[in-house]
mmCIF file with all atom_site columns, C-alpha atoms in Angstrom:
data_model
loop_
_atom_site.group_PDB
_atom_site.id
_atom_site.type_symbol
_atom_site.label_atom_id
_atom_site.label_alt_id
_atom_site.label_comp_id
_atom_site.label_asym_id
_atom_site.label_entity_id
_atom_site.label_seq_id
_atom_site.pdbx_PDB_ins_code
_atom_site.Cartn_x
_atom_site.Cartn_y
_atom_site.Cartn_z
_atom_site.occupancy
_atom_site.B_iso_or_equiv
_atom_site.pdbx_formal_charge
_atom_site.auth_seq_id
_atom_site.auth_comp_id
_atom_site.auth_asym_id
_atom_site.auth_atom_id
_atom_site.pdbx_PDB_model_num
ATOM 1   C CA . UNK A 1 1   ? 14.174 1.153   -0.268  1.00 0.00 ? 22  UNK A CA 1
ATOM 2   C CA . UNK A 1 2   ? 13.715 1.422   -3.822  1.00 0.00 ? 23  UNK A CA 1
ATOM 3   C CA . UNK A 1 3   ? 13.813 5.341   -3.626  1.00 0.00 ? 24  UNK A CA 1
ATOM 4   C CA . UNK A 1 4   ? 16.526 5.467   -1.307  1.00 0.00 ? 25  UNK A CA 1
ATOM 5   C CA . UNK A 1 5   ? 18.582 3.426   -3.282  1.00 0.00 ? 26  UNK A CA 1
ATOM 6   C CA . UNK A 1 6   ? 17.822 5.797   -6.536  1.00 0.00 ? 27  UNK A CA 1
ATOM 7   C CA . UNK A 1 7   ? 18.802 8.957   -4.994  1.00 0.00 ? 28  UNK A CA 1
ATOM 8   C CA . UNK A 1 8   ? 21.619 7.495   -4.316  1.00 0.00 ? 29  UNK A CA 1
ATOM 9   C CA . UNK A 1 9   ? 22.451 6.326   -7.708  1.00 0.00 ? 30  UNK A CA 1
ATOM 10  C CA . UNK A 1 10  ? 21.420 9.790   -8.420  1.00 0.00 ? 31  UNK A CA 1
ATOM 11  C CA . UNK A 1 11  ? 24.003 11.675  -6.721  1.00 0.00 ? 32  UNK A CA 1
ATOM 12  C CA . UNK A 1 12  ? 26.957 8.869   -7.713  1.00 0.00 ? 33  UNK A CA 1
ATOM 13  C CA . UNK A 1 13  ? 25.980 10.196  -11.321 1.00 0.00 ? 34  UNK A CA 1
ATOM 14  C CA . UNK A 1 14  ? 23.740 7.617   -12.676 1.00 0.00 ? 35  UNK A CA 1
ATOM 15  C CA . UNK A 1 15  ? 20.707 8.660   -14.463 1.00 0.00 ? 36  UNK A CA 1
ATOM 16  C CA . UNK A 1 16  ? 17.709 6.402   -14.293 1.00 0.00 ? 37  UNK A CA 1
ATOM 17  C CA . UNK A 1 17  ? 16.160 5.158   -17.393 1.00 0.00 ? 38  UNK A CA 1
ATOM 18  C CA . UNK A 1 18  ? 12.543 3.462   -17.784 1.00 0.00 ? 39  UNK A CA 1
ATOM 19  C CA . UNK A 1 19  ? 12.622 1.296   -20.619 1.00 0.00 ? 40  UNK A CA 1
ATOM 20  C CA . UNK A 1 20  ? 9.695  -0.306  -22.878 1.00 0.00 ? 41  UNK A CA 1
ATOM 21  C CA . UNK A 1 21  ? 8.666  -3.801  -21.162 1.00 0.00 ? 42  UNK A CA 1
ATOM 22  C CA . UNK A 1 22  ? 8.198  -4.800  -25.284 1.00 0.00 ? 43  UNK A CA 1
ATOM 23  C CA . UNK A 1 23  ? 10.860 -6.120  -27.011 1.00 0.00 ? 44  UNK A CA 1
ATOM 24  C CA . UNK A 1 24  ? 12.348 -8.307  -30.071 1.00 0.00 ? 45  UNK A CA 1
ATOM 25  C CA . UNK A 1 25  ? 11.852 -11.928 -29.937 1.00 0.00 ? 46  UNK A CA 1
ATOM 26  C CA . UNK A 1 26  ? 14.643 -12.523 -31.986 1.00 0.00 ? 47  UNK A CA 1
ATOM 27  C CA . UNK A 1 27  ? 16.992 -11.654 -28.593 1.00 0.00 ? 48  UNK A CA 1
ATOM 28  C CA . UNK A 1 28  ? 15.132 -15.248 -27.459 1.00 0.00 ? 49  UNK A CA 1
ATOM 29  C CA . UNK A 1 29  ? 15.974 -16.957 -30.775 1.00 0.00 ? 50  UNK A CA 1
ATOM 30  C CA . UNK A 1 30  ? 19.614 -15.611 -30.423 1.00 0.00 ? 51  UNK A CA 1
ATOM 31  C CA . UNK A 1 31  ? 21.187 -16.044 -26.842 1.00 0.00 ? 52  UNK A CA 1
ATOM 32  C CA . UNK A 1 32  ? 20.982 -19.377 -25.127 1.00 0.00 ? 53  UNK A CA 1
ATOM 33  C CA . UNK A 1 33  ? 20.600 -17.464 -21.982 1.00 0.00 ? 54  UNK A CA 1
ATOM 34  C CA . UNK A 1 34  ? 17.181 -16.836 -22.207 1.00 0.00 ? 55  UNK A CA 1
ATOM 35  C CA . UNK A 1 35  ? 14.711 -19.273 -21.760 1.00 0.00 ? 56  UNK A CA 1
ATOM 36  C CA . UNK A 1 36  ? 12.867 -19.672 -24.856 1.00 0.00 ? 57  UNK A CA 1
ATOM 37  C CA . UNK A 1 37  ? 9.369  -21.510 -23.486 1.00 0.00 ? 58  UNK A CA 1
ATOM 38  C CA . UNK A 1 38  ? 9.198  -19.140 -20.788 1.00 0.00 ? 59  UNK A CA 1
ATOM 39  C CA . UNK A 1 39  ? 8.699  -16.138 -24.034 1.00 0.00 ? 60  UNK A CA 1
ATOM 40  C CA . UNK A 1 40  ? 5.485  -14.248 -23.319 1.00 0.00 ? 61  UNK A CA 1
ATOM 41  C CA . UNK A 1 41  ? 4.268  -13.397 -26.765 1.00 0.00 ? 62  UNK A CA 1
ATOM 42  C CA . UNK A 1 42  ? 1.690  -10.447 -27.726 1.00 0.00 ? 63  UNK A CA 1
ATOM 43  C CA . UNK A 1 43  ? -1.330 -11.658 -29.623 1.00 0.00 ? 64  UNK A CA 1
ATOM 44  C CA . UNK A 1 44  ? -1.070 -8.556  -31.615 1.00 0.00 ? 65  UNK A CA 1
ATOM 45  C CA . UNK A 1 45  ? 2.289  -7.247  -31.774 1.00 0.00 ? 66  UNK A CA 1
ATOM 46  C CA . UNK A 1 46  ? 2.169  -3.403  -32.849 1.00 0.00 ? 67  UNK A CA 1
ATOM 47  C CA . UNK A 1 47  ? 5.695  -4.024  -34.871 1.00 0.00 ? 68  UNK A CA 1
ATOM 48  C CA . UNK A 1 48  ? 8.831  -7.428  -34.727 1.00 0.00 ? 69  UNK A CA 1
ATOM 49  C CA . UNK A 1 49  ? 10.600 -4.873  -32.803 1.00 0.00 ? 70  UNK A CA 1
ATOM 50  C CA . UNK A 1 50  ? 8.035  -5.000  -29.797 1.00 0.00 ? 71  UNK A CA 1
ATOM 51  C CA . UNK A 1 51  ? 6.508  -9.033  -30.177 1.00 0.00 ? 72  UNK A CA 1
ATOM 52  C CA . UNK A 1 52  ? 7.625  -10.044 -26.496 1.00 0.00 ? 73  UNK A CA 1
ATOM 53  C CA . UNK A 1 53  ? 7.742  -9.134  -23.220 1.00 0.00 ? 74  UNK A CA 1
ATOM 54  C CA . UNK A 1 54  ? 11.061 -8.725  -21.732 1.00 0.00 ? 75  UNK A CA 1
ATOM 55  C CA . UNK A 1 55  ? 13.279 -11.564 -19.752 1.00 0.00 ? 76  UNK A CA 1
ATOM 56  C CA . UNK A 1 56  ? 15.977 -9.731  -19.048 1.00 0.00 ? 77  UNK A CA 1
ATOM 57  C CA . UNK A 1 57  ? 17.089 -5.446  -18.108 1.00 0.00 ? 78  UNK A CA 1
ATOM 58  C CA . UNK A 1 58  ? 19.851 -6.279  -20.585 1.00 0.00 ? 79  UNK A CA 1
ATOM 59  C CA . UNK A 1 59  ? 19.048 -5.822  -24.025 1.00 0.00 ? 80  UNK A CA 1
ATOM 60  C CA . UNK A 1 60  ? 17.167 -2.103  -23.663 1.00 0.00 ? 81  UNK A CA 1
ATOM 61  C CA . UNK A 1 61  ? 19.780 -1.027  -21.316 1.00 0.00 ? 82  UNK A CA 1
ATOM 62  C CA . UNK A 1 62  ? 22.671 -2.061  -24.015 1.00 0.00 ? 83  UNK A CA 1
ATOM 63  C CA . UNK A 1 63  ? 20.186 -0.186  -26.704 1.00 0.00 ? 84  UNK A CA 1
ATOM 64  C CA . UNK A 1 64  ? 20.220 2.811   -24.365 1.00 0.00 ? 85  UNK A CA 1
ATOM 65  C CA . UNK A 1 65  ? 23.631 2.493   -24.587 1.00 0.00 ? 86  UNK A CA 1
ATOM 66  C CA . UNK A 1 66  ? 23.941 1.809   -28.528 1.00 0.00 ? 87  UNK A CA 1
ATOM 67  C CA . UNK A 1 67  ? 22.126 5.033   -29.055 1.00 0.00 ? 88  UNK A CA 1
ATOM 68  C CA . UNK A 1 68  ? 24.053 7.754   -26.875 1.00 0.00 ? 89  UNK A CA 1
ATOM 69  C CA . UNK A 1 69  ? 27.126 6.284   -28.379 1.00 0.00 ? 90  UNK A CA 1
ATOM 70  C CA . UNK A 1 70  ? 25.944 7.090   -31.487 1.00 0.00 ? 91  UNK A CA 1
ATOM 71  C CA . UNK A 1 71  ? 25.673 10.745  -30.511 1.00 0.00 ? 92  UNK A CA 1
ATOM 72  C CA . UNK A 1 72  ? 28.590 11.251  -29.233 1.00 0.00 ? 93  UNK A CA 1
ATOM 73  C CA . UNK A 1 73  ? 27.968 10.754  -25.824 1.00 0.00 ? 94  UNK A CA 1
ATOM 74  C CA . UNK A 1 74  ? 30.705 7.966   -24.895 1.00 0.00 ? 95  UNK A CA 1
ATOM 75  C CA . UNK A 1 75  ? 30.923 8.472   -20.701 1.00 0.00 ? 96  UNK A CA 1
ATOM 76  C CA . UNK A 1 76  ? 27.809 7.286   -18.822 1.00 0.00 ? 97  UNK A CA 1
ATOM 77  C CA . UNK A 1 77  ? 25.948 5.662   -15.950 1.00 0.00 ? 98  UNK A CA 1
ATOM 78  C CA . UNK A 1 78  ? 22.596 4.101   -15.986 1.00 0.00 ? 99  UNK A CA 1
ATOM 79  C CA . UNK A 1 79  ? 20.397 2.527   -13.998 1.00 0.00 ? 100 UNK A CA 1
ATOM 80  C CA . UNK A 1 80  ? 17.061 1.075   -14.278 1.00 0.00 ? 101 UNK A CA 1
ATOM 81  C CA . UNK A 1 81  ? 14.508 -0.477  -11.991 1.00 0.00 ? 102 UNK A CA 1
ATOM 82  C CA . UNK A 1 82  ? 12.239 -2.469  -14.051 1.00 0.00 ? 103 UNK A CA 1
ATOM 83  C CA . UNK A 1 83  ? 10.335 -6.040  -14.218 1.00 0.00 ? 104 UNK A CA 1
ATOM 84  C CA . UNK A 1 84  ? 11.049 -9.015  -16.226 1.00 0.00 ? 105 UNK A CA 1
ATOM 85  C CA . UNK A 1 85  ? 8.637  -10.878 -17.642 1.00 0.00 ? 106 UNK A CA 1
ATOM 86  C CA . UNK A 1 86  ? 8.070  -14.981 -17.462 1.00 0.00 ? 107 UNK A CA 1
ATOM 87  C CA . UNK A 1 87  ? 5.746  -17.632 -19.027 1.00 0.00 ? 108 UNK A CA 1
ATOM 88  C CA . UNK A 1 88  ? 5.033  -20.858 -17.070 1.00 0.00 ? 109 UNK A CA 1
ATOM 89  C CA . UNK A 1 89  ? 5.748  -23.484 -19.607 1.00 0.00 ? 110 UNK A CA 1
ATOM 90  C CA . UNK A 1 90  ? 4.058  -26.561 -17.193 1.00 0.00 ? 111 UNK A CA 1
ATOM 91  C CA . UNK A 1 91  ? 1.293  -24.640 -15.986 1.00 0.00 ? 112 UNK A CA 1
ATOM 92  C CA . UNK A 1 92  ? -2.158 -25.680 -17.567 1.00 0.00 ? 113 UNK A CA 1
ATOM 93  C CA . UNK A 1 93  ? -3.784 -22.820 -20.086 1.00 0.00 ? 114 UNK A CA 1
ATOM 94  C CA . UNK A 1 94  ? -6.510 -22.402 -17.760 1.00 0.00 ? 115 UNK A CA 1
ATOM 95  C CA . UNK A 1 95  ? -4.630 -22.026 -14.515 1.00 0.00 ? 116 UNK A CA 1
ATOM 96  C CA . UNK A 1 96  ? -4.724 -18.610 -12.599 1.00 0.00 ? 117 UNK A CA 1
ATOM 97  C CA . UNK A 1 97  ? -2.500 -15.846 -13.978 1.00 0.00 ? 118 UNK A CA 1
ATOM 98  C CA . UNK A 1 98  ? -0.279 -15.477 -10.946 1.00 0.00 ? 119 UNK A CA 1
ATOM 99  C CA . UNK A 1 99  ? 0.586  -19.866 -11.532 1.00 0.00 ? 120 UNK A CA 1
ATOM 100 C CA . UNK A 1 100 ? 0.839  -19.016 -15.740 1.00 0.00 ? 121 UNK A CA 1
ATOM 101 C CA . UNK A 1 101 ? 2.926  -16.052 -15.559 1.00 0.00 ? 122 UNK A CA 1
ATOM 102 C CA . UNK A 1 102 ? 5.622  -14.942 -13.138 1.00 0.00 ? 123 UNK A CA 1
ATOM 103 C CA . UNK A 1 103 ? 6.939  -10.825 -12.931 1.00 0.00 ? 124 UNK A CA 1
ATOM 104 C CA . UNK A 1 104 ? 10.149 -10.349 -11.336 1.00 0.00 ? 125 UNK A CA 1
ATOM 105 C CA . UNK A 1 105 ? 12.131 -7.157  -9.789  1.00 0.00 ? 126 UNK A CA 1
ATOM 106 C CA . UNK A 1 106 ? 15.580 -6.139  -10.945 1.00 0.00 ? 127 UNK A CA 1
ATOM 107 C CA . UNK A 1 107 ? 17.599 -3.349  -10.651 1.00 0.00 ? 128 UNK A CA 1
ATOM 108 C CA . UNK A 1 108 ? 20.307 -3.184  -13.285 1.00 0.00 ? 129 UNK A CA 1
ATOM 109 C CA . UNK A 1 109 ? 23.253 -0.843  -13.465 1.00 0.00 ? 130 UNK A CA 1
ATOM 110 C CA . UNK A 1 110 ? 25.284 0.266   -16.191 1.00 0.00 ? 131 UNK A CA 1
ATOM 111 C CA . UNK A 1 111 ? 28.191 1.759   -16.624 1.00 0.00 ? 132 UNK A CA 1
ATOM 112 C CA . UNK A 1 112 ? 30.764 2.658   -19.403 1.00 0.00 ? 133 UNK A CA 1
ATOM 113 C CA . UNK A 1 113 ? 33.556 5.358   -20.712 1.00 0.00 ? 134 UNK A CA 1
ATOM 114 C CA . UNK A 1 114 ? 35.259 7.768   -18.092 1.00 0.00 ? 135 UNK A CA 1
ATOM 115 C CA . UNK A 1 115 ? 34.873 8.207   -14.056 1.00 0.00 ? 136 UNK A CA 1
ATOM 116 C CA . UNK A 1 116 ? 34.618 11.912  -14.962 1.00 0.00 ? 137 UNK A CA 1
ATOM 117 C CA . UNK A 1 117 ? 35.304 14.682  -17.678 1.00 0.00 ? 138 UNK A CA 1
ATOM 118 C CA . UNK A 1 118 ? 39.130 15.426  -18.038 1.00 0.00 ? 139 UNK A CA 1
ATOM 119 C CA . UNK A 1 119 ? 39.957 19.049  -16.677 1.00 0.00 ? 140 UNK A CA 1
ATOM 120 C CA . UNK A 1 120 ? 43.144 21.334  -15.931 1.00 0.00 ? 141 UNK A CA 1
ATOM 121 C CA . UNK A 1 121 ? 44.650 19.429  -13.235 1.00 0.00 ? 142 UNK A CA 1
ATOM 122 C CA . UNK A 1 122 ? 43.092 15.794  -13.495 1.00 0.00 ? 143 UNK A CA 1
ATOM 123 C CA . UNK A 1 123 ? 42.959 12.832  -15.628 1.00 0.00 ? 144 UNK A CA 1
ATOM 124 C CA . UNK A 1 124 ? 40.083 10.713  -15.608 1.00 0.00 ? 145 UNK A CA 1
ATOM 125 C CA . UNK A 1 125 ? 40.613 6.767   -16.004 1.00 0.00 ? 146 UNK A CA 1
ATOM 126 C CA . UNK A 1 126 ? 37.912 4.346   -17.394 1.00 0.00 ? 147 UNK A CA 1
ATOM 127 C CA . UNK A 1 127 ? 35.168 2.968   -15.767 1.00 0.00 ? 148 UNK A CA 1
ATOM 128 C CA . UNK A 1 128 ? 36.005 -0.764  -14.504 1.00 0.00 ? 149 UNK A CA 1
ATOM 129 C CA . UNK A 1 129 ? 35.055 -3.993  -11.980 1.00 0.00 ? 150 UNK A CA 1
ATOM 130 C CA . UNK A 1 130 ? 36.219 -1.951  -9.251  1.00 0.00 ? 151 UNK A CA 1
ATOM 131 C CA . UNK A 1 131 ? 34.243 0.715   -9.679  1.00 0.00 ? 152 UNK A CA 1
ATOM 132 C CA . UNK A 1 132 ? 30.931 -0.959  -9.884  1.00 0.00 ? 153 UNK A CA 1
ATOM 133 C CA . UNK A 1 133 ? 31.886 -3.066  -7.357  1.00 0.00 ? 154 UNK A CA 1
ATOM 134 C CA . UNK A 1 134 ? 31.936 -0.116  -4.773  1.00 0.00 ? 155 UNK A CA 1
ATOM 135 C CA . UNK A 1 135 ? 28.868 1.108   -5.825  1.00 0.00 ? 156 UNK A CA 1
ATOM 136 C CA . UNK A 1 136 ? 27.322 -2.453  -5.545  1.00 0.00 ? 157 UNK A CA 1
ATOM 137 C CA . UNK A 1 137 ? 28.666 -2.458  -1.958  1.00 0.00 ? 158 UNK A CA 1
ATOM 138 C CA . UNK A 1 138 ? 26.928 1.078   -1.136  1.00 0.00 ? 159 UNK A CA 1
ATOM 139 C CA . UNK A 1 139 ? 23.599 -0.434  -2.512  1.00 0.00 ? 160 UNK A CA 1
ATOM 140 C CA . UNK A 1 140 ? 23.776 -3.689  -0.459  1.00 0.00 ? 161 UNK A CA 1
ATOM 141 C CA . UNK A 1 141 ? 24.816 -1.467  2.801   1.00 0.00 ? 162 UNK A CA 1
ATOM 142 C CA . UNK A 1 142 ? 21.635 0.636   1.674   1.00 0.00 ? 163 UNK A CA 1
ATOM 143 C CA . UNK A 1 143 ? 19.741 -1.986  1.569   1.00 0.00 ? 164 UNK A CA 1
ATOM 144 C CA . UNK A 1 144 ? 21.097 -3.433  5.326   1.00 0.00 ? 165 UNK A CA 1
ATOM 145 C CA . UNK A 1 145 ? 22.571 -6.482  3.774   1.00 0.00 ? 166 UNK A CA 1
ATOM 146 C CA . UNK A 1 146 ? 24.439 -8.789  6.420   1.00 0.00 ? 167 UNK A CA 1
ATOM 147 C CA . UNK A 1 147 ? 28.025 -9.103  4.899   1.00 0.00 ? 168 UNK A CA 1
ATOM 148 C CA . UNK A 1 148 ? 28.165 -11.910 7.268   1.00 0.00 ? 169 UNK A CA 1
ATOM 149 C CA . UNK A 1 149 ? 25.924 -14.252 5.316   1.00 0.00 ? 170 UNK A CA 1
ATOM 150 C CA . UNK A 1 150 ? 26.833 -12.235 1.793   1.00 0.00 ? 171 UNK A CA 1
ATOM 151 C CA . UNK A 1 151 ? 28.455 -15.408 -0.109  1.00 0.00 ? 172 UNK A CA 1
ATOM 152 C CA . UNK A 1 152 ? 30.555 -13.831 -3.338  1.00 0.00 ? 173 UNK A CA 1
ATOM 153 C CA . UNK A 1 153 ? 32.405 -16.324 -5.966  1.00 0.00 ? 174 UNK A CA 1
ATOM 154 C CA . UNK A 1 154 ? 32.749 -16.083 -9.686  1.00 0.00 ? 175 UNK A CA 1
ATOM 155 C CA . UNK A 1 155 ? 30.883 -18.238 -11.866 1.00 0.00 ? 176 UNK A CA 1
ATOM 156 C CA . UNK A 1 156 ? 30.774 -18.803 -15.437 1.00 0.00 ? 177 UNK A CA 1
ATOM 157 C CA . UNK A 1 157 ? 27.674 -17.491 -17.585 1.00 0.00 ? 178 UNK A CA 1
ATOM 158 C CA . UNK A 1 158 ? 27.164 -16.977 -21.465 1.00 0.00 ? 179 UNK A CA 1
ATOM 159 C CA . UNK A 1 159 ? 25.833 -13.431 -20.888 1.00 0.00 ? 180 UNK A CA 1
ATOM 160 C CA . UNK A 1 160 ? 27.936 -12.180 -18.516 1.00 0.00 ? 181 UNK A CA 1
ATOM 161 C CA . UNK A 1 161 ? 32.023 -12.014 -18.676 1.00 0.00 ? 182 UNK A CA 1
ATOM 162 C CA . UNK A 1 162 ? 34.312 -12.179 -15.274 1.00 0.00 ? 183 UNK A CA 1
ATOM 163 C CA . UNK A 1 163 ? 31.285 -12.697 -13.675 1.00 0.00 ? 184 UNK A CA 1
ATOM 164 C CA . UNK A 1 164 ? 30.881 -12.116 -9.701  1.00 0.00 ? 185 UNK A CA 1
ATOM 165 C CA . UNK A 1 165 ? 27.542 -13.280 -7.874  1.00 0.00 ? 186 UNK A CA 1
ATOM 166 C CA . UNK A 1 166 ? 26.415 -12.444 -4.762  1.00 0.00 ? 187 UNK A CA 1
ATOM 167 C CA . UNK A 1 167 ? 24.238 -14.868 -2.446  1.00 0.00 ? 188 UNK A CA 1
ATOM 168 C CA . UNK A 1 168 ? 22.620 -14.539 0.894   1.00 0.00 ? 189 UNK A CA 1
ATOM 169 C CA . UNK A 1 169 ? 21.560 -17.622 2.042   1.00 0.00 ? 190 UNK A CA 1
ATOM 170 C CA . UNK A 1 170 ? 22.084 -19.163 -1.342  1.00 0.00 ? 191 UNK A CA 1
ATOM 171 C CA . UNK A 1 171 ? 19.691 -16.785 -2.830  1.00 0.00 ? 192 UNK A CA 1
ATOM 172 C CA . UNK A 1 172 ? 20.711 -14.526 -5.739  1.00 0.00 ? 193 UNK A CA 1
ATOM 173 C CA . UNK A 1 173 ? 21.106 -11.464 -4.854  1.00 0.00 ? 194 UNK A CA 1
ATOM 174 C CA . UNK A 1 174 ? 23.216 -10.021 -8.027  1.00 0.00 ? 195 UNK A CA 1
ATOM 175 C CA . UNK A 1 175 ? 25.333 -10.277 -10.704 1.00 0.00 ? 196 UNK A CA 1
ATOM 176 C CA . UNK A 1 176 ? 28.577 -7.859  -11.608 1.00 0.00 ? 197 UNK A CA 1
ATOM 177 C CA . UNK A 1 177 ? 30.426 -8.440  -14.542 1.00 0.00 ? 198 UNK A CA 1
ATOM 178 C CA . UNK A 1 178 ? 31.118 -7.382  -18.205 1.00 0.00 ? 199 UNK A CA 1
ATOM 179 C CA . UNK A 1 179 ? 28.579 -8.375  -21.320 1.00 0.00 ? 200 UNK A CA 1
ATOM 180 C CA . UNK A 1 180 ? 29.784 -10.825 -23.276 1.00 0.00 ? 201 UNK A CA 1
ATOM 181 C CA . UNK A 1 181 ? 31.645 -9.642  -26.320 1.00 0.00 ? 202 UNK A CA 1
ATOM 182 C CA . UNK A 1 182 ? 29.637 -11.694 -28.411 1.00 0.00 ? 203 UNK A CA 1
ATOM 183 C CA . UNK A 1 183 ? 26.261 -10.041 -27.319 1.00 0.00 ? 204 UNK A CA 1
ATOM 184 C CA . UNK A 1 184 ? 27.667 -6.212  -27.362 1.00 0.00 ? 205 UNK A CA 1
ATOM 185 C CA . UNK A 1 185 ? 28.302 -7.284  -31.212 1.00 0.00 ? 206 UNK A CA 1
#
């Protein structure tokens, strides 16, 4: 499923990025939405830049983002399967690993600037809800969803702005929306 759904991303223009599981545990200090006792800190951090493993696709995908801006590349579409990475806070210090620490699956898409480059005899619009949305819709058809049980309402979150959420079964299944101004800052 998981390379099905990638060449597809693939040939809607997204490129797929693998990002460092490591990052800043400031971005846990900073944003209420992550959980703070579920941090998994390194014993011996190589640098503050890379003290924690990741709770969230977020923050490296909006550095991914931060740095092709910054050269000049304003238009694109990522995507990124990758794990997240959880602490049990009430499990015992000498419990087993899978009970102390908990990996979990995302996929995460990106997207930003133009549909397509400008040419002769048509003019590209921004990249918006709708957009997204349509891929989203591909992936869950991919993926065989039934649209019959897919439940979709908006909900409010501190990361995520105009946010949509998708449940099957009241399970999350996803999350479309823009970042909070506050956090692209």
């Amino acid at each position: 499923l998981q390379k099905k759904i990638s060449t597809y991303l693939a040939d809607v223009g997204f490129f797929e990025v693998m990002n460092n599981s490591l990052t800043r545990a400031e971005y846990a200090q900073k944003f209420d939405f992550i959980n703070e006792a579920e941090t998994i800190n390194l014993m011996n951090p190589l640098s503050s830049e890379l003290g924690v493993l990741r709770q969230t696709l977020l923050f490296s995908g909006l550095e991914n983002i931060a740095r092709n801006l910054n050269n000049k590349q304003n238009s694109m579409r990522l995507s990124e399967f990758g794990k997240t990475y959880h602490l049990n806070p009430e499990s015992p210090k000498d419990a087993a690993v899978t009970e102390r620490y908990l990996e979990k699956e995302y996929l995460t898409l990106f997207a930003t600037g133009k549909t397509y480059e400008d040419i002769w005899n048509f003019t590209s619009k921004d990249l918006d809800m709708f957009y997204l949305k349509n891929i989203v819709n591909n992936i869950l058809i991919k993926a065989n969803v039934d649209f019959d049980k897919l439940e979709v309402s908006t909900e409010e979150s501190t990361d995520i702005f105009n946010q949509v959420v998708c449940r099957v079964n009241g399970e999350l299944l996803g999350r479309i929306g823009q970042v909070q101004p506050h956090i692209l800052k």
